[in-house]
Structure formats: structure tokens, C-alpha cells
């Protein structure tokens, strides 16, 4: 007899040919978190451990059609976005997610790769802020993305709280400000729902090989939501997942290596 259908999660994201970030990181994370992963591809990057040398976008109508296809047949217990690439893709994703009531909906406002290569057209930032963020169950900006979205230069814990308030005012239900790029101490993330702050700290792990860490965190949170956890619980388990993945990171090629998802996968055969 076939097994029961597992929870399902959808990533709306770009392909990283190097396999460390983007939809590849999301699908590995979904697998490791025991949800059935699906993907609506937005763009294809030409990328290795040294950086992104090019990308092409898919037509916005094809991105929306991928989402509609899986929602209408398979069902989506939770969805996340990664690289959305352009204003037209953003508009199409916002429309279909709204019309089909796709939720919980996690928005990782990806703007650039770890190397600083742009993954979002400059004119798409306004669309991301104005039409996608207000629809989100949770947004997961790092401090660079905070600066791009609201022009705030965050330097400490108080600044993270202030940024979370300002971002929450844009419309998402929950905001997770990721402080991983702050200079010292444990890695601090701040979760805010408009009323209460919840803080998460994790030991800082000394490695340069963190390619895909943001995607992996958002995907692990999305997997938790697909399994029925509430947002604080999904963030707590997502943080634990990515901390172990950073601990399990490894060098690859001549540049920055990826976080490792192997730690949650058993030996085989
Ligand atoms: O880590 C952000 C990210 C998301 N999506 C794609 C990427 C990257 C980083 O390189 O390549 C496709």
C-alpha cells in the first residue's frame, strides 16, 4: 500500500547551477525536513562557487503557471520565495498567490548573492516591497536587505527591533530580522508580530562556506509551517536546522562552499 501523502512545500525561486543556494538548497532542505518539495522556477543563474556570471529570467506567465499547476492538483501546505528577479515576475507571483490563497507564504527578499552579484533588477525592489511583502506570513530579511527595503542602517540589537517595527508596518504578519552580519557575539535574529519580540541566538560558527544559508533557513521554516507548526515554532526549528547545516558546511570549488544538508540525511545504502 502506498504511504500517505506527506506535507507539501513549494519554492518560487531561481536555479543555482552550483547547487548550493536557490531552489536547489530549498529542495534539499525540504527533503531533509521530510516534506515533499516542489518548485516554480523564476530564473536560471549561471553560477559556481566563485559567483554568478549570468542569469536569464523565465516569462512571468510561466512562473505563475507553475504555481497554479501544483496548487490546483497537488496542493501546497506552505510556500516560500527566493530570487524573484524582476518586477513582472513579482507582479505575476503576487497575483497568483493572492488569487489561489497560497499560505503560509514566506518571503525571503533576496536581492544579491553572497558575492554581491545582483539577483533582482533594480526597478523590482519597489514591487517586492509594495506587492509581495504585504501578502507575506513571514519575511526573512538580512541586514543588507533591510537597508535596501527601508533604508535603515542596522548596527545593533536596538536597531534590529526598530527595523522589525518598520518592516512590519509594510504589511507582513511576521518579520524575522536576521542579524548574522552584525560584527560580534552570538548570531541574533529578532522575530516580531507587531506586538511581541522573540529573540533567537545561535553560536557563531567560524566558516566562510555559508553559501545558501539564508535560503536554507527560509526553506526549513517553510517546511515547519507545512507540517503545521506556528511561526515561532517553525522559526525555532528552522534556526536549529540551519545552524547544523552551517556546522556541516564544506569547501567546494575555488570560492565559497555551501552549507551542508547531509547532517539530516542518513547513510545509504
Ligand atoms: O542565497 C540567495 C540566492 C538565492 N537564489 C539564487 C542564488 C542565491 C545566491 O547565490 O544564486 C538562485
CSV table of N, CA and C in Angstrom, one decimal, residues 73-228:
chain,number,residue,atom,x,y,z
A,73,UNK,N,-3.6,20.9,-8.4
A,73,UNK,CA,-3.7,19.5,-8.4
A,73,UNK,C,-3.1,18.9,-7.1
A,74,UNK,N,-1.9,19.3,-6.8
A,74,UNK,CA,-1.2,18.6,-5.6
A,74,UNK,C,-1.6,19.2,-4.3
A,75,UNK,N,-1.7,20.6,-4.3
A,75,UNK,CA,-1.9,21.3,-3.1
A,75,UNK,C,-0.6,21.7,-2.4
A,76,UNK,N,-0.6,22.9,-1.9
A,76,UNK,CA,0.6,23.4,-1.3
A,76,UNK,C,0.3,23.8,0.2
A,77,UNK,N,1.0,23.1,1.1
A,77,UNK,CA,0.8,23.4,2.5
A,77,UNK,C,1.5,24.6,3.0
A,78,UNK,N,2.6,25.0,2.3
A,78,UNK,CA,3.3,26.2,2.6
A,78,UNK,C,4.2,26.6,1.4
A,79,UNK,N,4.4,27.9,1.2
A,79,UNK,CA,5.3,28.3,0.0
A,79,UNK,C,6.3,29.3,0.5
A,80,UNK,N,7.4,29.4,-0.2
A,80,UNK,CA,8.4,30.4,0.0
A,80,UNK,C,8.8,31.0,-1.3
A,81,UNK,N,9.4,32.3,-1.2
A,81,UNK,CA,10.0,32.8,-2.4
A,81,UNK,C,11.5,33.0,-2.1
A,82,UNK,N,12.3,32.9,-3.2
A,82,UNK,CA,13.7,33.3,-3.1
A,82,UNK,C,13.9,34.3,-4.2
A,83,UNK,N,14.8,34.1,-5.1
A,83,UNK,CA,15.1,35.0,-6.2
A,83,UNK,C,13.9,35.2,-7.1
A,84,UNK,N,13.4,36.5,-7.1
A,84,UNK,CA,12.2,36.7,-7.9
A,84,UNK,C,12.6,37.5,-9.2
A,85,UNK,N,13.8,38.0,-9.2
A,85,UNK,CA,14.4,38.5,-10.5
A,85,UNK,C,13.9,39.8,-11.0
A,86,UNK,N,12.6,39.9,-11.3
A,86,UNK,CA,12.1,41.1,-12.0
A,86,UNK,C,10.7,41.6,-11.5
A,87,UNK,N,10.4,42.8,-11.8
A,87,UNK,CA,9.1,43.4,-11.4
A,87,UNK,C,8.0,42.6,-12.1
A,88,UNK,N,8.1,42.1,-13.3
A,88,UNK,CA,7.0,41.4,-13.9
A,88,UNK,C,6.8,40.1,-13.3
A,89,UNK,N,7.8,39.4,-12.9
A,89,UNK,CA,7.7,38.1,-12.2
A,89,UNK,C,7.0,38.4,-10.8
A,90,UNK,N,7.5,39.4,-10.1
A,90,UNK,CA,6.9,39.7,-8.8
A,90,UNK,C,5.4,40.0,-8.9
A,91,UNK,N,5.0,40.8,-9.9
A,91,UNK,CA,3.6,41.1,-10.1
A,91,UNK,C,2.8,39.8,-10.4
A,92,UNK,N,3.3,38.9,-11.2
A,92,UNK,CA,2.6,37.7,-11.5
A,92,UNK,C,2.5,36.8,-10.3
A,93,UNK,N,3.6,36.7,-9.5
A,93,UNK,CA,3.6,35.8,-8.3
A,93,UNK,C,2.6,36.4,-7.3
A,94,UNK,N,2.6,37.7,-7.1
A,94,UNK,CA,1.7,38.3,-6.1
A,94,UNK,C,0.2,38.0,-6.5
A,95,UNK,N,0.0,38.1,-7.8
A,95,UNK,CA,-1.4,37.9,-8.3
A,95,UNK,C,-1.9,36.5,-8.1
A,96,UNK,N,-1.0,35.5,-8.4
A,96,UNK,CA,-1.5,34.1,-8.3
A,96,UNK,C,-1.5,33.6,-6.9
A,97,UNK,N,-0.6,34.1,-6.1
A,97,UNK,CA,-0.6,33.7,-4.7
A,97,UNK,C,-1.8,34.3,-4.0
A,98,UNK,N,-2.2,35.5,-4.3
A,98,UNK,CA,-3.4,36.1,-3.8
A,98,UNK,C,-4.7,35.4,-4.2
A,99,UNK,N,-4.8,35.2,-5.5
A,99,UNK,CA,-6.0,34.6,-6.1
A,99,UNK,C,-6.2,33.2,-5.6
A,100,UNK,N,-5.1,32.4,-5.5
A,100,UNK,CA,-5.3,31.0,-5.0
A,100,UNK,C,-5.1,30.8,-3.5
A,101,UNK,N,-4.9,32.0,-2.9
A,101,UNK,CA,-4.8,32.0,-1.4
A,101,UNK,C,-3.8,31.0,-0.9
A,102,UNK,N,-2.6,31.2,-1.5
A,102,UNK,CA,-1.4,30.3,-1.1
A,102,UNK,C,-0.9,30.8,0.2
A,103,UNK,N,-1.0,30.0,1.3
A,103,UNK,CA,-0.5,30.4,2.6
A,103,UNK,C,-0.2,29.1,3.4
A,104,UNK,N,0.6,29.2,4.4
A,104,UNK,CA,1.5,30.2,4.8
A,104,UNK,C,2.5,30.6,3.6
A,105,UNK,N,2.9,31.8,3.6
A,105,UNK,CA,3.7,32.3,2.5
A,105,UNK,C,4.9,33.1,3.0
A,106,UNK,N,6.1,32.5,2.9
A,106,UNK,CA,7.3,33.0,3.4
A,106,UNK,C,8.0,33.7,2.3
A,107,UNK,N,8.4,35.0,2.6
A,107,UNK,CA,9.1,35.8,1.6
A,107,UNK,C,10.5,36.1,2.1
A,108,UNK,N,11.5,35.5,1.4
A,108,UNK,CA,12.9,35.8,1.6
A,108,UNK,C,13.3,36.8,0.6
A,109,UNK,N,13.5,38.1,1.0
A,109,UNK,CA,13.6,39.2,0.0
A,109,UNK,C,15.0,39.2,-0.6
A,110,UNK,N,15.3,38.2,-1.4
A,110,UNK,CA,16.7,38.0,-2.0
A,110,UNK,C,16.9,39.1,-3.0
A,111,UNK,N,18.1,39.8,-2.8
A,111,UNK,CA,18.4,40.9,-3.8
A,111,UNK,C,19.8,40.6,-4.4
A,112,UNK,N,20.6,39.9,-3.7
A,112,UNK,CA,22.0,39.7,-4.2
A,112,UNK,C,22.6,38.4,-3.7
A,113,UNK,N,23.6,37.8,-4.4
A,113,UNK,CA,24.2,36.6,-3.9
A,113,UNK,C,25.2,37.0,-2.8
A,114,UNK,N,25.8,35.9,-2.2
A,114,UNK,CA,26.8,36.1,-1.2
A,114,UNK,C,28.0,36.9,-1.7
A,115,UNK,N,28.3,36.8,-3.0
A,115,UNK,CA,29.4,37.5,-3.5
A,115,UNK,C,29.0,38.9,-3.9
A,116,UNK,N,27.7,39.3,-3.7
A,116,UNK,CA,27.3,40.7,-4.1
A,116,UNK,C,26.7,40.8,-5.5
A,117,UNK,N,26.6,39.6,-6.2
A,117,UNK,CA,26.1,39.7,-7.5
A,117,UNK,C,24.6,39.9,-7.5
A,118,UNK,N,24.1,40.9,-8.3
A,118,UNK,CA,22.6,41.2,-8.2
A,118,UNK,C,21.8,40.0,-8.7
A,119,UNK,N,20.7,39.8,-8.0
A,119,UNK,CA,19.7,38.7,-8.4
A,119,UNK,C,18.3,39.3,-8.6
A,120,UNK,N,18.2,40.6,-8.4
A,120,UNK,CA,17.0,41.3,-8.6
A,120,UNK,C,17.2,42.6,-9.4
A,121,UNK,N,16.4,42.8,-10.4
A,121,UNK,CA,16.5,44.0,-11.2
A,121,UNK,C,16.3,45.2,-10.3
A,122,UNK,N,17.1,46.3,-10.5
A,122,UNK,CA,17.0,47.4,-9.6
A,122,UNK,C,15.6,48.0,-9.5
A,123,UNK,N,14.8,47.9,-10.6
A,123,UNK,CA,13.4,48.5,-10.6
A,123,UNK,C,12.4,47.6,-9.9
A,124,UNK,N,12.9,46.4,-9.5
A,124,UNK,CA,12.0,45.4,-8.9
A,124,UNK,C,11.8,45.5,-7.4
A,125,UNK,N,12.7,46.3,-6.8
A,125,UNK,CA,12.7,46.4,-5.3
A,125,UNK,C,11.4,47.1,-4.8
A,126,UNK,N,10.9,48.1,-5.6
A,126,UNK,CA,9.6,48.7,-5.2
A,126,UNK,C,8.5,47.7,-5.2
A,127,UNK,N,8.5,46.9,-6.3
A,127,UNK,CA,7.4,45.9,-6.5
A,127,UNK,C,7.5,44.9,-5.3
A,128,UNK,N,8.7,44.4,-5.0
A,128,UNK,CA,8.8,43.5,-3.9
A,128,UNK,C,8.3,44.1,-2.6
A,129,UNK,N,8.6,45.3,-2.3
A,129,UNK,CA,8.2,46.0,-1.1
A,129,UNK,C,6.7,46.2,-1.1
A,130,UNK,N,6.1,46.6,-2.3
A,130,UNK,CA,4.8,47.1,-2.3
A,130,UNK,C,3.7,46.0,-2.6
A,131,UNK,N,4.1,45.0,-3.4
A,131,UNK,CA,3.0,44.0,-3.7
A,131,UNK,C,3.3,42.6,-3.1
A,132,UNK,N,4.5,42.2,-2.7
A,132,UNK,CA,4.8,40.9,-2.2
A,132,UNK,C,4.8,40.9,-0.7
A,133,UNK,N,5.6,41.9,-0.1
A,133,UNK,CA,5.7,41.9,1.4
A,133,UNK,C,4.4,42.0,2.1
A,134,UNK,N,3.4,42.8,1.6
A,134,UNK,CA,2.2,42.9,2.4
A,134,UNK,C,1.4,41.6,2.4
A,135,UNK,N,1.7,40.6,1.5
A,135,UNK,CA,1.0,39.4,1.4
A,135,UNK,C,1.6,38.3,2.3
A,136,UNK,N,2.8,38.6,2.8
A,136,UNK,CA,3.6,37.5,3.4
A,136,UNK,C,3.1,37.2,4.8
A,137,UNK,N,3.2,35.9,5.1
A,137,UNK,CA,3.0,35.4,6.5
A,137,UNK,C,4.2,35.8,7.3
A,138,UNK,N,5.4,35.7,6.7
A,138,UNK,CA,6.7,35.9,7.3
A,138,UNK,C,7.7,36.4,6.3
A,139,UNK,N,8.4,37.5,6.6
A,139,UNK,CA,9.5,37.9,5.8
A,139,UNK,C,10.8,37.7,6.5
A,140,UNK,N,11.9,37.4,5.8
A,140,UNK,CA,13.2,37.0,6.5
A,140,UNK,C,14.4,37.8,6.0
A,141,UNK,N,14.4,39.1,6.1
A,141,UNK,CA,15.5,39.9,5.5
A,141,UNK,C,16.7,39.8,6.4
A,142,UNK,N,17.9,39.8,5.7
A,142,UNK,CA,19.2,40.0,6.4
A,142,UNK,C,19.4,41.5,6.5
A,143,UNK,N,20.5,41.9,7.1
A,143,UNK,CA,20.7,43.4,7.4
A,143,UNK,C,20.9,44.2,6.1
A,144,UNK,N,21.5,43.5,5.1
A,144,UNK,CA,21.6,44.2,3.8
A,144,UNK,C,20.3,44.4,3.1
A,145,UNK,N,19.4,43.4,3.2
A,145,UNK,CA,18.1,43.5,2.6
A,145,UNK,C,17.2,44.6,3.4
A,146,UNK,N,17.5,44.6,4.7
A,146,UNK,CA,16.8,45.7,5.5
A,146,UNK,C,17.2,47.1,4.9
A,147,UNK,N,18.5,47.3,4.7
A,147,UNK,CA,18.9,48.5,4.1
A,147,UNK,C,18.3,48.8,2.8
A,148,UNK,N,18.2,47.8,1.9
A,148,UNK,CA,17.6,48.1,0.6
A,148,UNK,C,16.1,48.4,0.7
A,149,UNK,N,15.4,47.6,1.6
A,149,UNK,CA,14.0,47.8,1.6
A,149,UNK,C,13.5,49.0,2.3
A,150,UNK,N,14.2,49.4,3.4
A,150,UNK,CA,13.7,50.6,4.2
A,150,UNK,C,14.7,51.6,4.4
A,151,UNK,N,15.9,51.4,3.9
A,151,UNK,CA,17.0,52.5,4.0
A,151,UNK,C,17.5,52.6,5.4
A,152,UNK,N,17.4,51.6,6.2
A,152,UNK,CA,17.9,51.7,7.6
A,152,UNK,C,19.2,50.9,7.8
A,153,UNK,N,20.1,51.6,8.4
A,153,UNK,CA,21.4,51.0,8.6
A,153,UNK,C,21.5,50.4,10.0
A,154,UNK,N,21.3,49.1,10.2
A,154,UNK,CA,21.2,48.5,11.5
A,154,UNK,C,22.6,48.1,12.0
A,155,UNK,N,22.9,48.5,13.2
A,155,UNK,CA,24.2,48.2,13.8
A,155,UNK,C,24.1,47.4,15.1
A,156,UNK,N,23.0,47.3,15.7
A,156,UNK,CA,22.9,46.6,17.0
A,156,UNK,C,21.5,46.1,17.2
A,157,UNK,N,21.3,45.5,18.4
A,157,UNK,CA,20.0,44.8,18.7
A,157,UNK,C,18.9,45.8,18.7
A,158,UNK,N,19.1,47.0,19.3
A,158,UNK,CA,18.0,48.0,19.3
A,158,UNK,C,17.7,48.4,17.8
A,159,UNK,N,18.6,48.5,17.0
A,159,UNK,CA,18.4,48.8,15.6
A,159,UNK,C,17.6,47.7,14.9
A,160,UNK,N,17.9,46.4,15.3
A,160,UNK,CA,17.1,45.3,14.7
A,160,UNK,C,15.6,45.4,15.1
A,161,UNK,N,15.4,45.8,16.4
A,161,UNK,CA,14.0,45.9,16.8
A,161,UNK,C,13.3,47.0,16.0
A,162,UNK,N,14.0,48.2,15.9
A,162,UNK,CA,13.4,49.3,15.1
A,162,UNK,C,13.1,48.9,13.7
A,163,UNK,N,14.0,48.1,13.1
A,163,UNK,CA,13.8,47.7,11.7
A,163,UNK,C,12.7,46.7,11.6
A,164,UNK,N,12.5,45.9,12.6
A,164,UNK,CA,11.4,44.9,12.6
A,164,UNK,C,10.1,45.7,12.6
A,165,UNK,N,10.0,46.7,13.4
A,165,UNK,CA,8.8,47.5,13.5
A,165,UNK,C,8.5,48.2,12.2
A,166,UNK,N,9.5,48.8,11.6
A,166,UNK,CA,9.3,49.5,10.3
A,166,UNK,C,8.9,48.5,9.2
A,167,UNK,N,9.5,47.3,9.2
A,167,UNK,CA,9.1,46.3,8.2
A,167,UNK,C,7.7,45.8,8.4
A,168,UNK,N,7.4,45.6,9.7
A,168,UNK,CA,6.0,45.1,10.0
A,168,UNK,C,5.0,46.1,9.5
A,169,UNK,N,5.3,47.3,9.6
A,169,UNK,CA,4.3,48.4,9.1
A,169,UNK,C,4.0,48.3,7.6
A,170,UNK,N,4.9,47.6,6.9
A,170,UNK,CA,4.7,47.4,5.4
A,170,UNK,C,3.6,46.3,5.1
A,171,UNK,N,3.3,45.5,6.1
A,171,UNK,CA,2.1,44.6,5.9
A,171,UNK,C,2.3,43.1,6.2
A,172,UNK,N,3.5,42.6,6.3
A,172,UNK,CA,3.6,41.2,6.6
A,172,UNK,C,3.1,40.9,8.0
A,173,UNK,N,2.7,39.6,8.2
A,173,UNK,CA,2.2,39.2,9.6
A,173,UNK,C,3.3,39.2,10.6
A,174,UNK,N,4.5,38.6,10.1
A,174,UNK,CA,5.6,38.4,11.0
A,174,UNK,C,6.9,38.9,10.2
A,175,UNK,N,7.8,39.4,11.0
A,175,UNK,CA,9.1,39.8,10.4
A,175,UNK,C,10.2,39.1,11.2
A,176,UNK,N,11.2,38.4,10.5
A,176,UNK,CA,12.4,37.9,11.1
A,176,UNK,C,13.6,38.7,10.6
A,177,UNK,N,14.1,39.5,11.4
A,177,UNK,CA,15.3,40.3,11.0
A,177,UNK,C,16.5,39.4,11.4
A,178,UNK,N,17.4,39.1,10.5
A,178,UNK,CA,18.5,38.2,10.7
A,178,UNK,C,19.8,39.0,10.9
A,179,UNK,N,20.3,38.9,12.1
A,179,UNK,CA,21.5,39.7,12.5
A,179,UNK,C,22.8,39.0,12.3
A,180,UNK,N,22.8,38.0,11.5
A,180,UNK,CA,24.1,37.2,11.2
A,180,UNK,C,25.3,38.1,10.8
A,181,UNK,N,25.0,39.2,10.2
A,181,UNK,CA,26.1,40.0,9.7
A,181,UNK,C,26.6,41.1,10.7
A,182,UNK,N,26.0,41.1,11.9
A,182,UNK,CA,26.5,42.0,12.9
A,182,UNK,C,27.9,41.5,13.4
A,183,UNK,N,28.7,42.4,13.8
A,183,UNK,CA,30.1,42.1,13.9
A,183,UNK,C,30.5,41.1,15.1
A,184,UNK,N,29.8,41.2,16.2
A,184,UNK,CA,30.3,40.4,17.3
A,184,UNK,C,29.2,39.6,18.0
A,185,UNK,N,29.7,38.7,18.9
A,185,UNK,CA,28.8,38.0,19.8
A,185,UNK,C,28.1,36.8,19.0
A,186,UNK,N,27.1,36.2,19.7
A,186,UNK,CA,26.3,35.2,19.1
A,186,UNK,C,25.5,35.8,17.9
A,187,UNK,N,25.1,34.9,17.0
A,187,UNK,CA,24.2,35.3,15.9
A,187,UNK,C,22.8,35.5,16.5
A,188,UNK,N,22.3,36.8,16.3
A,188,UNK,CA,21.0,37.1,16.9
A,188,UNK,C,20.0,37.3,15.8
A,189,UNK,N,18.8,36.7,15.9
A,189,UNK,CA,17.7,37.0,15.0
A,189,UNK,C,16.5,37.5,15.8
A,190,UNK,N,15.8,38.4,15.3
A,190,UNK,CA,14.6,39.0,16.0
A,190,UNK,C,13.4,38.8,15.2
A,191,UNK,N,12.4,38.1,15.9
A,191,UNK,CA,11.1,37.8,15.3
A,191,UNK,C,10.0,38.8,15.9
A,192,UNK,N,9.2,39.4,15.1
A,192,UNK,CA,8.2,40.4,15.6
A,192,UNK,C,6.9,40.2,14.9
A,193,UNK,N,5.8,40.2,15.6
A,193,UNK,CA,4.5,40.1,15.0
A,193,UNK,C,3.6,41.3,15.1
A,194,UNK,N,4.3,42.4,15.4
A,194,UNK,CA,3.5,43.7,15.6
A,194,UNK,C,3.3,44.0,17.1
A,195,UNK,N,3.4,43.0,17.9
A,195,UNK,CA,3.2,43.2,19.4
A,195,UNK,C,4.4,42.7,20.2
A,196,UNK,N,4.9,41.5,19.9
A,196,UNK,CA,5.9,40.9,20.8
A,196,UNK,C,7.2,40.6,20.0
A,197,UNK,N,8.3,40.8,20.6
A,197,UNK,CA,9.6,40.3,20.1
A,197,UNK,C,10.0,39.0,20.6
A,198,UNK,N,10.4,38.1,19.8
A,198,UNK,CA,11.1,36.9,20.2
A,198,UNK,C,12.5,36.9,19.7
A,199,UNK,N,13.4,36.6,20.5
A,199,UNK,CA,14.8,36.6,20.1
A,199,UNK,C,15.4,35.2,20.0
A,200,UNK,N,16.2,35.0,19.0
A,200,UNK,CA,16.8,33.7,18.8
A,200,UNK,C,18.3,33.9,18.7
A,201,UNK,N,19.1,33.2,19.5
A,201,UNK,CA,20.5,33.3,19.4
A,201,UNK,C,21.1,31.9,19.1
A,202,UNK,N,22.1,32.0,18.3
A,202,UNK,CA,22.8,30.7,18.0
A,202,UNK,C,24.3,31.0,18.0
A,203,UNK,N,25.1,30.0,18.3
A,203,UNK,CA,26.6,30.2,18.3
A,203,UNK,C,27.1,30.6,17.0
A,204,UNK,N,28.0,31.6,16.9
A,204,UNK,CA,28.6,31.9,15.6
A,204,UNK,C,29.6,30.8,15.2
A,205,UNK,N,29.5,30.4,14.0
A,205,UNK,CA,30.3,29.3,13.6
A,205,UNK,C,31.3,29.8,12.6
A,206,UNK,N,32.6,29.6,12.8
A,206,UNK,CA,33.7,30.2,12.1
A,206,UNK,C,33.9,29.5,10.7
A,207,UNK,N,33.2,29.9,9.7
A,207,UNK,CA,33.4,29.4,8.4
A,207,UNK,C,33.0,30.4,7.3
A,208,UNK,N,33.7,30.4,6.2
A,208,UNK,CA,33.3,31.2,5.0
A,208,UNK,C,32.3,30.5,4.2
A,209,UNK,N,32.1,29.2,4.4
A,209,UNK,CA,31.3,28.4,3.5
A,209,UNK,C,29.8,28.4,3.9
A,210,UNK,N,29.2,29.6,3.7
A,210,UNK,CA,27.8,29.7,4.1
A,210,UNK,C,26.9,30.0,2.9
A,211,UNK,N,27.3,29.7,1.8
A,211,UNK,CA,26.5,29.9,0.6
A,211,UNK,C,25.2,29.1,0.7
A,212,UNK,N,24.1,29.8,0.6
A,212,UNK,CA,22.8,29.1,0.7
A,212,UNK,C,22.2,29.1,2.1
A,213,UNK,N,22.9,29.7,3.0
A,213,UNK,CA,22.4,29.7,4.4
A,213,UNK,C,21.0,30.4,4.6
A,214,UNK,N,20.9,31.5,3.9
A,214,UNK,CA,19.6,32.2,4.1
A,214,UNK,C,18.4,31.5,3.4
A,215,UNK,N,18.7,30.9,2.3
A,215,UNK,CA,17.7,30.1,1.6
A,215,UNK,C,17.3,28.9,2.4
A,216,UNK,N,18.4,28.2,3.0
A,216,UNK,CA,18.1,27.0,3.8
A,216,UNK,C,17.3,27.4,5.1
A,217,UNK,N,17.6,28.5,5.7
A,217,UNK,CA,16.8,28.9,6.9
A,217,UNK,C,15.3,29.1,6.4
A,218,UNK,N,15.1,29.9,5.4
A,218,UNK,CA,13.7,30.2,5.0
A,218,UNK,C,13.0,28.9,4.6
A,219,UNK,N,13.7,28.0,3.9
A,219,UNK,CA,13.1,26.7,3.5
A,219,UNK,C,12.8,25.8,4.7
A,220,UNK,N,13.7,25.8,5.6
A,220,UNK,CA,13.4,25.0,6.8
A,220,UNK,C,12.2,25.5,7.6
A,221,UNK,N,12.1,26.8,7.7
A,221,UNK,CA,10.9,27.5,8.3
A,221,UNK,C,9.7,27.1,7.5
A,222,UNK,N,9.7,27.2,6.2
A,222,UNK,CA,8.6,26.8,5.4
A,222,UNK,C,8.2,25.4,5.6
A,223,UNK,N,9.2,24.5,5.7
A,223,UNK,CA,8.9,23.1,5.9
A,223,UNK,C,8.1,22.9,7.2
A,224,UNK,N,8.6,23.6,8.2
A,224,UNK,CA,7.9,23.6,9.6
A,224,UNK,C,6.5,24.0,9.5
A,225,UNK,N,6.3,25.1,8.7
A,225,UNK,CA,4.9,25.6,8.5
A,225,UNK,C,4.0,24.6,7.8
A,226,UNK,N,4.6,24.0,6.8
A,226,UNK,CA,3.9,23.0,6.0
A,226,UNK,C,3.5,21.8,6.9
A,227,UNK,N,4.3,21.5,7.9
A,227,UNK,CA,4.0,20.5,8.9
A,227,UNK,C,3.0,20.9,9.9
A,228,UNK,N,2.6,22.2,9.9
A,228,UNK,CA,1.6,22.6,10.9
A,228,UNK,C,2.1,23.4,12.1
